[in-house]
Amino acid sequence: MSRDYYIAGNWKMHKTRAEAVDLATKLVAELADGSHKYLIAPSFTSLEAVALIVKGTRIRLGAQNCASEEQGAHTGEVSVLQLKDVGVQTIILGHSERRHIYKEDDALINKKLLLALKHGFEIILCVGELLEERESGKAEAVCERQIVEGLKGVPAADLDRIVIAYEPVWAIGTGKTATPEDADAIHAYIRNLIGKLYGNEAAKKIIIQYGGSVKPENAAELMAKENIDGALVGGAALKAESFVAIAKFKAS
Ligand code: PGA
C-alpha cells in the first residue's frame, strides 16, 4: 500500500496526569522502532505533561476536541491557541461522543475544523452511522453528509492535513466490530467521495482510519483491507500492551 498506516489512541476521559505520563513513557519506549505513524490523544489536563514525553519521538500529540472560537468569553472551552501552546499537533473532531452526547452538529464541527486548519493543525474527522441508520440502509448517506458538511470550505491544498476516521457508532466501546468487509466497503465509499470532491490523487492519498472496538486480535485483518489505513483506538489504547500490539500489527 502506498499510504502509511496511522494508528491513533483516543484516551477519552481517562487517566490522571501521573497515569498519562506513565503510559506515554511506555509507548515512547516500545514504539521507538515502530514503522507506522502514531498518535496519542490524552485529556486536556495531561497534554502538557505528555507533550514533554512525546516531543521529538515518532508519536504525535493529539487533542480530543477544540472550541469553535479562537478565544474569548467561552467558559469551559479550550482554544486552538492554547492547544498549540502546549504542543498539540492534531485535533480529533466530530467524535461520535461529541456528536451524540454533546449534540455537536455538522456546522459546528465544520467551524472547528476550519479554525484548526487555519492554525496549522492536522485533523482527524470522525464520521459514522448509528445502529438504526445502518439497519435502515443509511450508513453511506450519513457518512457522506458528515464528510461533505464537515469539509465545507476546505481547499484541496489543505487536504493533506485531513484524516478521516470511520467509526460506526454501534461498534464504539461495545466489543462489536464491523466485519473487515463491511468496514472496507464504507472506506471505499468514503475514498470515492473524496475523489468526487477533490480528485483522484487526493482520494488515493487520504488516510482513512477505522475505529470501533479495534483490538490486538482484529487489527491485522482490518488493516489488511485495501481501504483501511489505520485505526482510531479507544479502550485498547488505555494499556501499553494492547496499544503496542495494535500499533505493531503484523501485516497479513
Ligand atoms: P473503542 O473506541 O476502541 O473503545 O471502541 C473507539 C473510539 O471511540 O474512537
PDB file of C-alpha atoms and ligand atoms in Angstrom:
ATOM      1  CA  MET A   1       0.000   0.000   0.000  1.00  0.00           C
ATOM      2  CA  SER A   2       1.336   3.428  -0.873  1.00  0.00           C
ATOM      3  CA  ARG A   3      -0.302   5.107   2.119  1.00  0.00           C
ATOM      4  CA  ASP A   4       1.344   4.938   5.540  1.00  0.00           C
ATOM      5  CA  TYR A   5      -0.608   3.257   8.296  1.00  0.00           C
ATOM      6  CA  TYR A   6      -1.698   5.646  11.022  1.00  0.00           C
ATOM      7  CA  ILE A   7      -2.577   4.258  14.463  1.00  0.00           C
ATOM      8  CA  ALA A   8      -4.104   6.679  16.946  1.00  0.00           C
ATOM      9  CA  GLY A   9      -5.097   6.239  20.573  1.00  0.00           C
ATOM     10  CA  ASN A  10      -8.015   8.247  21.946  1.00  0.00           C
ATOM     11  CA  TRP A  11      -7.759   8.137  25.720  1.00  0.00           C
ATOM     12  CA  LYS A  12     -11.139   9.851  26.192  1.00  0.00           C
ATOM     13  CA  MET A  13     -11.855  10.948  29.791  1.00  0.00           C
ATOM     14  CA  HIS A  14      -9.364   8.553  31.375  1.00  0.00           C
ATOM     15  CA  LYS A  15      -6.154   8.890  33.344  1.00  0.00           C
ATOM     16  CA  THR A  16      -4.678  11.309  35.830  1.00  0.00           C
ATOM     17  CA  ARG A  17      -1.511  13.109  34.819  1.00  0.00           C
ATOM     18  CA  ALA A  18       0.689  10.552  36.537  1.00  0.00           C
ATOM     19  CA  GLU A  19      -1.101   7.693  34.755  1.00  0.00           C
ATOM     20  CA  ALA A  20      -0.899   9.504  31.422  1.00  0.00           C
ATOM     21  CA  VAL A  21       2.816  10.133  31.853  1.00  0.00           C
ATOM     22  CA  ASP A  22       3.368   6.500  32.741  1.00  0.00           C
ATOM     23  CA  LEU A  23       1.524   5.224  29.663  1.00  0.00           C
ATOM     24  CA  ALA A  24       3.135   7.749  27.312  1.00  0.00           C
ATOM     25  CA  THR A  25       6.596   6.841  28.620  1.00  0.00           C
ATOM     26  CA  LYS A  26       5.993   3.157  27.939  1.00  0.00           C
ATOM     27  CA  LEU A  27       4.660   3.861  24.449  1.00  0.00           C
ATOM     28  CA  VAL A  28       7.620   6.035  23.518  1.00  0.00           C
ATOM     29  CA  ALA A  29       9.980   3.221  24.506  1.00  0.00           C
ATOM     30  CA  GLU A  30       8.018   0.456  22.819  1.00  0.00           C
ATOM     31  CA  LEU A  31       7.202   2.270  19.601  1.00  0.00           C
ATOM     32  CA  ALA A  32      10.674   3.719  19.026  1.00  0.00           C
ATOM     33  CA  ASP A  33      11.254   1.020  16.427  1.00  0.00           C
ATOM     34  CA  GLY A  34       7.666   1.042  15.118  1.00  0.00           C
ATOM     35  CA  SER A  35       7.225   1.555  11.418  1.00  0.00           C
ATOM     36  CA  HIS A  36       3.905   3.403  11.193  1.00  0.00           C
ATOM     37  CA  LYS A  37       2.585   6.842  12.081  1.00  0.00           C
ATOM     38  CA  TYR A  38       1.308   7.087  15.675  1.00  0.00           C
ATOM     39  CA  LEU A  39      -0.707   9.477  17.812  1.00  0.00           C
ATOM     40  CA  ILE A  40      -1.991   9.624  21.354  1.00  0.00           C
ATOM     41  CA  ALA A  41      -4.753  11.968  22.498  1.00  0.00           C
ATOM     42  CA  PRO A  42      -4.870  12.392  26.284  1.00  0.00           C
ATOM     43  CA  SER A  43      -7.301  14.604  28.201  1.00  0.00           C
ATOM     44  CA  PHE A  44      -6.613  18.352  28.142  1.00  0.00           C
ATOM     45  CA  THR A  45      -5.266  18.216  31.701  1.00  0.00           C
ATOM     46  CA  SER A  46      -2.497  15.792  30.690  1.00  0.00           C
ATOM     47  CA  LEU A  47      -1.499  17.364  27.374  1.00  0.00           C
ATOM     48  CA  GLU A  48       1.346  19.461  28.672  1.00  0.00           C
ATOM     49  CA  ALA A  49       2.893  16.634  30.686  1.00  0.00           C
ATOM     50  CA  VAL A  50       2.573  14.165  27.808  1.00  0.00           C
ATOM     51  CA  ALA A  51       3.927  16.733  25.327  1.00  0.00           C
ATOM     52  CA  LEU A  52       7.248  16.704  27.160  1.00  0.00           C
ATOM     53  CA  ILE A  53       7.445  12.928  26.785  1.00  0.00           C
ATOM     54  CA  VAL A  54       6.493  12.544  23.133  1.00  0.00           C
ATOM     55  CA  LYS A  55       8.382  15.579  21.833  1.00  0.00           C
ATOM     56  CA  GLY A  56      10.913  14.539  19.209  1.00  0.00           C
ATOM     57  CA  THR A  57       9.624  10.938  19.095  1.00  0.00           C
ATOM     58  CA  ARG A  58       7.544   9.260  16.396  1.00  0.00           C
ATOM     59  CA  ILE A  59       4.351   9.694  18.445  1.00  0.00           C
ATOM     60  CA  ARG A  60       2.245  12.738  17.647  1.00  0.00           C
ATOM     61  CA  LEU A  61       0.287  14.612  20.294  1.00  0.00           C
ATOM     62  CA  GLY A  62      -3.456  14.903  19.755  1.00  0.00           C
ATOM     63  CA  ALA A  63      -6.310  16.731  21.471  1.00  0.00           C
ATOM     64  CA  GLN A  64      -9.805  15.260  21.594  1.00  0.00           C
ATOM     65  CA  ASN A  65     -11.674  18.464  20.748  1.00  0.00           C
ATOM     66  CA  CYS A  66     -11.327  22.245  20.494  1.00  0.00           C
ATOM     67  CA  ALA A  67     -13.571  25.281  20.715  1.00  0.00           C
ATOM     68  CA  SER A  68     -15.113  26.751  17.578  1.00  0.00           C
ATOM     69  CA  GLU A  69     -13.909  30.243  18.516  1.00  0.00           C
ATOM     70  CA  GLU A  70     -10.322  31.366  18.730  1.00  0.00           C
ATOM     71  CA  GLN A  71     -10.630  32.934  22.202  1.00  0.00           C
ATOM     72  CA  GLY A  72     -12.968  34.951  24.360  1.00  0.00           C
ATOM     73  CA  ALA A  73     -15.858  34.515  26.750  1.00  0.00           C
ATOM     74  CA  HIS A  74     -16.443  30.779  26.319  1.00  0.00           C
ATOM     75  CA  THR A  75     -16.480  29.245  29.770  1.00  0.00           C
ATOM     76  CA  GLY A  76     -15.309  25.666  29.837  1.00  0.00           C
ATOM     77  CA  GLU A  77     -13.925  25.610  26.297  1.00  0.00           C
ATOM     78  CA  VAL A  78     -10.334  25.109  25.139  1.00  0.00           C
ATOM     79  CA  SER A  79      -8.908  27.167  22.285  1.00  0.00           C
ATOM     80  CA  VAL A  80      -6.701  26.177  19.376  1.00  0.00           C
ATOM     81  CA  LEU A  81      -4.231  28.815  20.576  1.00  0.00           C
ATOM     82  CA  GLN A  82      -3.963  27.048  23.934  1.00  0.00           C
ATOM     83  CA  LEU A  83      -3.596  23.654  22.263  1.00  0.00           C
ATOM     84  CA  LYS A  84      -0.842  24.931  20.012  1.00  0.00           C
ATOM     85  CA  ASP A  85       0.855  26.483  23.025  1.00  0.00           C
ATOM     86  CA  VAL A  86       1.195  23.093  24.763  1.00  0.00           C
ATOM     87  CA  GLY A  87       2.450  21.317  21.660  1.00  0.00           C
ATOM     88  CA  VAL A  88      -0.655  19.662  20.225  1.00  0.00           C
ATOM     89  CA  GLN A  89      -0.232  18.751  16.546  1.00  0.00           C
ATOM     90  CA  THR A  90      -3.527  17.048  15.716  1.00  0.00           C
ATOM     91  CA  ILE A  91      -7.130  17.578  16.816  1.00  0.00           C
ATOM     92  CA  ILE A  92      -9.810  14.887  16.753  1.00  0.00           C
ATOM     93  CA  LEU A  93     -13.122  16.430  15.684  1.00  0.00           C
ATOM     94  CA  GLY A  94     -16.642  15.085  15.289  1.00  0.00           C
ATOM     95  CA  HIS A  95     -16.159  12.057  17.513  1.00  0.00           C
ATOM     96  CA  SER A  96     -19.487  10.278  17.939  1.00  0.00           C
ATOM     97  CA  GLU A  97     -19.489  11.050  21.660  1.00  0.00           C
ATOM     98  CA  ARG A  98     -19.241  14.750  20.788  1.00  0.00           C
ATOM     99  CA  ARG A  99     -21.947  14.399  18.147  1.00  0.00           C
ATOM    100  CA  HIS A 100     -24.409  12.307  20.118  1.00  0.00           C
ATOM    101  CA  ILE A 101     -23.847  13.086  23.806  1.00  0.00           C
ATOM    102  CA  TYR A 102     -22.861  16.736  23.408  1.00  0.00           C
ATOM    103  CA  LYS A 103     -25.044  17.398  20.355  1.00  0.00           C
ATOM    104  CA  GLU A 104     -22.348  18.818  18.101  1.00  0.00           C
ATOM    105  CA  ASP A 105     -23.756  19.171  14.611  1.00  0.00           C
ATOM    106  CA  ASP A 106     -22.031  19.204  11.234  1.00  0.00           C
ATOM    107  CA  ALA A 107     -21.990  23.009  11.068  1.00  0.00           C
ATOM    108  CA  LEU A 108     -20.246  23.335  14.441  1.00  0.00           C
ATOM    109  CA  ILE A 109     -17.738  20.608  13.568  1.00  0.00           C
ATOM    110  CA  ASN A 110     -17.030  22.347  10.258  1.00  0.00           C
ATOM    111  CA  LYS A 111     -16.420  25.642  12.050  1.00  0.00           C
ATOM    112  CA  LYS A 112     -13.950  23.968  14.415  1.00  0.00           C
ATOM    113  CA  LEU A 113     -12.249  22.172  11.554  1.00  0.00           C
ATOM    114  CA  LEU A 114     -11.705  25.357   9.534  1.00  0.00           C
ATOM    115  CA  LEU A 115     -10.325  27.129  12.594  1.00  0.00           C
ATOM    116  CA  ALA A 116      -7.971  24.244  13.392  1.00  0.00           C
ATOM    117  CA  LEU A 117      -6.759  24.136   9.788  1.00  0.00           C
ATOM    118  CA  LYS A 118      -6.126  27.878   9.855  1.00  0.00           C
ATOM    119  CA  HIS A 119      -3.862  27.339  12.845  1.00  0.00           C
ATOM    120  CA  GLY A 120      -1.861  24.608  11.149  1.00  0.00           C
ATOM    121  CA  PHE A 121      -3.217  21.503  12.856  1.00  0.00           C
ATOM    122  CA  GLU A 122      -3.784  18.099  11.350  1.00  0.00           C
ATOM    123  CA  ILE A 123      -7.391  16.997  11.890  1.00  0.00           C
ATOM    124  CA  ILE A 124      -8.893  13.564  12.371  1.00  0.00           C
ATOM    125  CA  LEU A 125     -12.517  13.980  11.299  1.00  0.00           C
ATOM    126  CA  CYS A 126     -14.671  11.180  12.725  1.00  0.00           C
ATOM    127  CA  VAL A 127     -17.770  10.030  10.900  1.00  0.00           C
ATOM    128  CA  GLY A 128     -20.078   7.078  11.333  1.00  0.00           C
ATOM    129  CA  GLU A 129     -23.654   5.918  11.485  1.00  0.00           C
ATOM    130  CA  LEU A 130     -25.886   4.856  14.371  1.00  0.00           C
ATOM    131  CA  LEU A 131     -27.203   1.290  14.509  1.00  0.00           C
ATOM    132  CA  GLU A 132     -30.688   2.290  13.322  1.00  0.00           C
ATOM    133  CA  GLU A 133     -29.139   4.200  10.429  1.00  0.00           C
ATOM    134  CA  ARG A 134     -27.172   1.129   9.403  1.00  0.00           C
ATOM    135  CA  GLU A 135     -30.222  -1.094   9.726  1.00  0.00           C
ATOM    136  CA  SER A 136     -32.271   1.217   7.543  1.00  0.00           C
ATOM    137  CA  GLY A 137     -29.591   1.257   4.833  1.00  0.00           C
ATOM    138  CA  LYS A 138     -28.432   4.806   5.528  1.00  0.00           C
ATOM    139  CA  ALA A 139     -24.818   4.196   6.586  1.00  0.00           C
ATOM    140  CA  GLU A 140     -23.289   5.577   3.404  1.00  0.00           C
ATOM    141  CA  ALA A 141     -25.596   8.587   3.241  1.00  0.00           C
ATOM    142  CA  VAL A 142     -24.849   9.523   6.857  1.00  0.00           C
ATOM    143  CA  CYS A 143     -21.079   9.308   6.325  1.00  0.00           C
ATOM    144  CA  GLU A 144     -21.390  11.270   3.098  1.00  0.00           C
ATOM    145  CA  ARG A 145     -23.322  14.062   4.789  1.00  0.00           C
ATOM    146  CA  GLN A 146     -20.860  14.236   7.683  1.00  0.00           C
ATOM    147  CA  ILE A 147     -17.923  14.463   5.283  1.00  0.00           C
ATOM    148  CA  VAL A 148     -19.451  16.907   2.806  1.00  0.00           C
ATOM    149  CA  GLU A 149     -20.649  19.198   5.608  1.00  0.00           C
ATOM    150  CA  GLY A 150     -17.552  18.705   7.738  1.00  0.00           C
ATOM    151  CA  LEU A 151     -15.174  19.587   4.918  1.00  0.00           C
ATOM    152  CA  LYS A 152     -17.203  22.508   3.551  1.00  0.00           C
ATOM    153  CA  GLY A 153     -14.820  25.297   2.573  1.00  0.00           C
ATOM    154  CA  VAL A 154     -11.676  23.147   2.887  1.00  0.00           C
ATOM    155  CA  PRO A 155      -9.414  23.862  -0.092  1.00  0.00           C
ATOM    156  CA  ALA A 156      -7.677  20.977  -1.869  1.00  0.00           C
ATOM    157  CA  ALA A 157      -4.317  22.328  -0.708  1.00  0.00           C
ATOM    158  CA  ASP A 158      -5.259  21.599   2.908  1.00  0.00           C
ATOM    159  CA  LEU A 159      -6.485  18.064   2.371  1.00  0.00           C
ATOM    160  CA  ASP A 160      -3.120  16.570   3.270  1.00  0.00           C
ATOM    161  CA  ARG A 161      -3.813  17.678   6.846  1.00  0.00           C
ATOM    162  CA  ILE A 162      -7.141  15.834   6.963  1.00  0.00           C
ATOM    163  CA  VAL A 163      -7.528  12.251   8.140  1.00  0.00           C
ATOM    164  CA  ILE A 164     -10.946  10.594   8.163  1.00  0.00           C
ATOM    165  CA  ALA A 165     -11.861   8.085  10.862  1.00  0.00           C
ATOM    166  CA  TYR A 166     -14.805   5.855  10.054  1.00  0.00           C
ATOM    167  CA  GLU A 167     -16.310   4.806  13.358  1.00  0.00           C
ATOM    168  CA  PRO A 168     -19.693   3.082  13.221  1.00  0.00           C
ATOM    169  CA  VAL A 169     -21.318   4.273  16.442  1.00  0.00           C
ATOM    170  CA  TRP A 170     -22.683   0.826  17.259  1.00  0.00           C
ATOM    171  CA  ALA A 171     -19.131  -0.561  17.314  1.00  0.00           C
ATOM    172  CA  ILE A 172     -17.631   2.001  19.706  1.00  0.00           C
ATOM    173  CA  GLY A 173     -16.901   0.616  23.139  1.00  0.00           C
ATOM    174  CA  THR A 174     -19.338  -2.232  22.600  1.00  0.00           C
ATOM    175  CA  GLY A 175     -16.933  -5.012  21.662  1.00  0.00           C
ATOM    176  CA  LYS A 176     -18.757  -5.298  18.325  1.00  0.00           C
ATOM    177  CA  THR A 177     -16.530  -4.646  15.358  1.00  0.00           C
ATOM    178  CA  ALA A 178     -17.710  -4.101  11.832  1.00  0.00           C
ATOM    179  CA  THR A 179     -16.513  -7.043   9.764  1.00  0.00           C
ATOM    180  CA  PRO A 180     -13.401  -6.103   7.796  1.00  0.00           C
ATOM    181  CA  GLU A 181     -15.510  -6.436   4.631  1.00  0.00           C
ATOM    182  CA  ASP A 182     -18.274  -4.109   5.883  1.00  0.00           C
ATOM    183  CA  ALA A 183     -15.741  -1.579   7.119  1.00  0.00           C
ATOM    184  CA  ASP A 184     -13.791  -1.704   3.871  1.00  0.00           C
ATOM    185  CA  ALA A 185     -16.956  -1.126   1.856  1.00  0.00           C
ATOM    186  CA  ILE A 186     -17.634   2.125   3.695  1.00  0.00           C
ATOM    187  CA  HIS A 187     -13.974   3.120   3.465  1.00  0.00           C
ATOM    188  CA  ALA A 188     -14.132   2.581  -0.290  1.00  0.00           C
ATOM    189  CA  TYR A 189     -17.287   4.676  -0.438  1.00  0.00           C
ATOM    190  CA  ILE A 190     -15.561   7.463   1.500  1.00  0.00           C
ATOM    191  CA  ARG A 191     -12.461   7.307  -0.724  1.00  0.00           C
ATOM    192  CA  ASN A 192     -14.656   7.539  -3.784  1.00  0.00           C
ATOM    193  CA  LEU A 193     -16.460  10.522  -2.283  1.00  0.00           C
ATOM    194  CA  ILE A 194     -13.138  12.284  -1.650  1.00  0.00           C
ATOM    195  CA  GLY A 195     -12.336  11.585  -5.308  1.00  0.00           C
ATOM    196  CA  LYS A 196     -15.546  13.311  -6.374  1.00  0.00           C
ATOM    197  CA  LEU A 197     -14.865  16.277  -4.103  1.00  0.00           C
ATOM    198  CA  TYR A 198     -11.101  16.647  -4.565  1.00  0.00           C
ATOM    199  CA  GLY A 199      -9.977  14.439  -7.451  1.00  0.00           C
ATOM    200  CA  ASN A 200      -8.397  11.017  -7.792  1.00  0.00           C
ATOM    201  CA  GLU A 201      -4.950  11.897  -6.467  1.00  0.00           C
ATOM    202  CA  ALA A 202      -6.439  13.224  -3.241  1.00  0.00           C
ATOM    203  CA  ALA A 203      -8.587  10.100  -2.953  1.00  0.00           C
ATOM    204  CA  LYS A 204      -5.560   7.853  -3.300  1.00  0.00           C
ATOM    205  CA  LYS A 205      -3.601   9.761  -0.678  1.00  0.00           C
ATOM    206  CA  ILE A 206      -6.159  10.346   2.051  1.00  0.00           C
ATOM    207  CA  ILE A 207      -5.729   8.262   5.190  1.00  0.00           C
ATOM    208  CA  ILE A 208      -8.952   6.617   6.369  1.00  0.00           C
ATOM    209  CA  GLN A 209      -8.762   5.036   9.814  1.00  0.00           C
ATOM    210  CA  TYR A 210     -11.241   2.544  11.183  1.00  0.00           C
ATOM    211  CA  GLY A 211     -12.477   2.874  14.764  1.00  0.00           C
ATOM    212  CA  GLY A 212     -14.788   0.824  16.943  1.00  0.00           C
ATOM    213  CA  SER A 213     -13.569  -1.969  19.211  1.00  0.00           C
ATOM    214  CA  VAL A 214     -10.215  -2.355  17.484  1.00  0.00           C
ATOM    215  CA  LYS A 215      -8.144  -4.850  19.499  1.00  0.00           C
ATOM    216  CA  PRO A 216      -4.883  -6.757  19.060  1.00  0.00           C
ATOM    217  CA  GLU A 217      -6.931  -9.743  17.839  1.00  0.00           C
ATOM    218  CA  ASN A 218      -8.653  -7.958  14.963  1.00  0.00           C
ATOM    219  CA  ALA A 219      -6.166  -5.224  13.985  1.00  0.00           C
ATOM    220  CA  ALA A 220      -4.252  -7.141  11.318  1.00  0.00           C
ATOM    221  CA  GLU A 221      -7.317  -8.361   9.450  1.00  0.00           C
ATOM    222  CA  LEU A 222      -8.870  -4.904   9.428  1.00  0.00           C
ATOM    223  CA  MET A 223      -5.626  -3.317   8.287  1.00  0.00           C
ATOM    224  CA  ALA A 224      -5.211  -5.892   5.531  1.00  0.00           C
ATOM    225  CA  LYS A 225      -8.161  -4.382   3.712  1.00  0.00           C
ATOM    226  CA  GLU A 226      -7.405  -2.223   0.714  1.00  0.00           C
ATOM    227  CA  ASN A 227      -9.020   0.944   2.015  1.00  0.00           C
ATOM    228  CA  ILE A 228      -8.310   0.722   5.750  1.00  0.00           C
ATOM    229  CA  ASP A 229      -5.218   2.770   6.517  1.00  0.00           C
ATOM    230  CA  GLY A 230      -5.041   2.588  10.266  1.00  0.00           C
ATOM    231  CA  ALA A 231      -7.086   2.718  13.417  1.00  0.00           C
ATOM    232  CA  LEU A 232      -8.530   5.116  15.941  1.00  0.00           C
ATOM    233  CA  VAL A 233      -8.438   3.093  19.135  1.00  0.00           C
ATOM    234  CA  GLY A 234     -10.354   3.825  22.351  1.00  0.00           C
ATOM    235  CA  GLY A 235     -10.488   1.161  25.058  1.00  0.00           C
ATOM    236  CA  ALA A 236      -7.477  -0.812  23.839  1.00  0.00           C
ATOM    237  CA  ALA A 237      -5.385   2.377  23.778  1.00  0.00           C
ATOM    238  CA  LEU A 238      -5.507   2.654  27.561  1.00  0.00           C
ATOM    239  CA  LYS A 239      -2.924  -0.057  28.176  1.00  0.00           C
ATOM    240  CA  ALA A 240       0.553  -0.102  26.660  1.00  0.00           C
ATOM    241  CA  GLU A 241       0.382  -3.801  25.962  1.00  0.00           C
ATOM    242  CA  SER A 242      -2.750  -3.710  23.828  1.00  0.00           C
ATOM    243  CA  PHE A 243      -1.980  -0.424  22.062  1.00  0.00           C
ATOM    244  CA  VAL A 244       1.524  -1.562  21.168  1.00  0.00           C
ATOM    245  CA  ALA A 245       0.172  -4.863  19.859  1.00  0.00           C
ATOM    246  CA  ILE A 246      -2.205  -2.959  17.581  1.00  0.00           C
ATOM    247  CA  ALA A 247       0.434  -0.399  16.604  1.00  0.00           C
ATOM    248  CA  LYS A 248       2.826  -3.185  15.642  1.00  0.00           C
ATOM    249  CA  PHE A 249       0.252  -5.352  13.901  1.00  0.00           C
ATOM    250  CA  LYS A 250       1.764  -7.825  11.500  1.00  0.00           C
ATOM    251  CA  ALA A 251       0.502  -7.217   8.011  1.00  0.00           C
ATOM    252  CA  SER A 252      -1.068 -10.384   6.700  1.00  0.00           C
TER     253      SER A 252
HETATM  254  P1  PGA B   1     -13.281   1.849  21.177  1.00  0.00           P
HETATM  255  O1  PGA B   1     -13.409   3.431  20.860  1.00  0.00           O
HETATM  256  O2  PGA B   1     -11.988   1.388  20.567  1.00  0.00           O
HETATM  257  O3  PGA B   1     -13.281   1.776  22.691  1.00  0.00           O
HETATM  258  O4  PGA B   1     -14.465   1.189  20.564  1.00  0.00           O
HETATM  259  C1  PGA B   1     -13.040   3.929  19.614  1.00  0.00           C
HETATM  260  C2  PGA B   1     -13.274   5.421  19.580  1.00  0.00           C
HETATM  261  O5  PGA B   1     -14.254   5.905  20.182  1.00  0.00           O
HETATM  262  O6  PGA B   1     -12.503   6.177  18.961  1.00  0.00           O
END
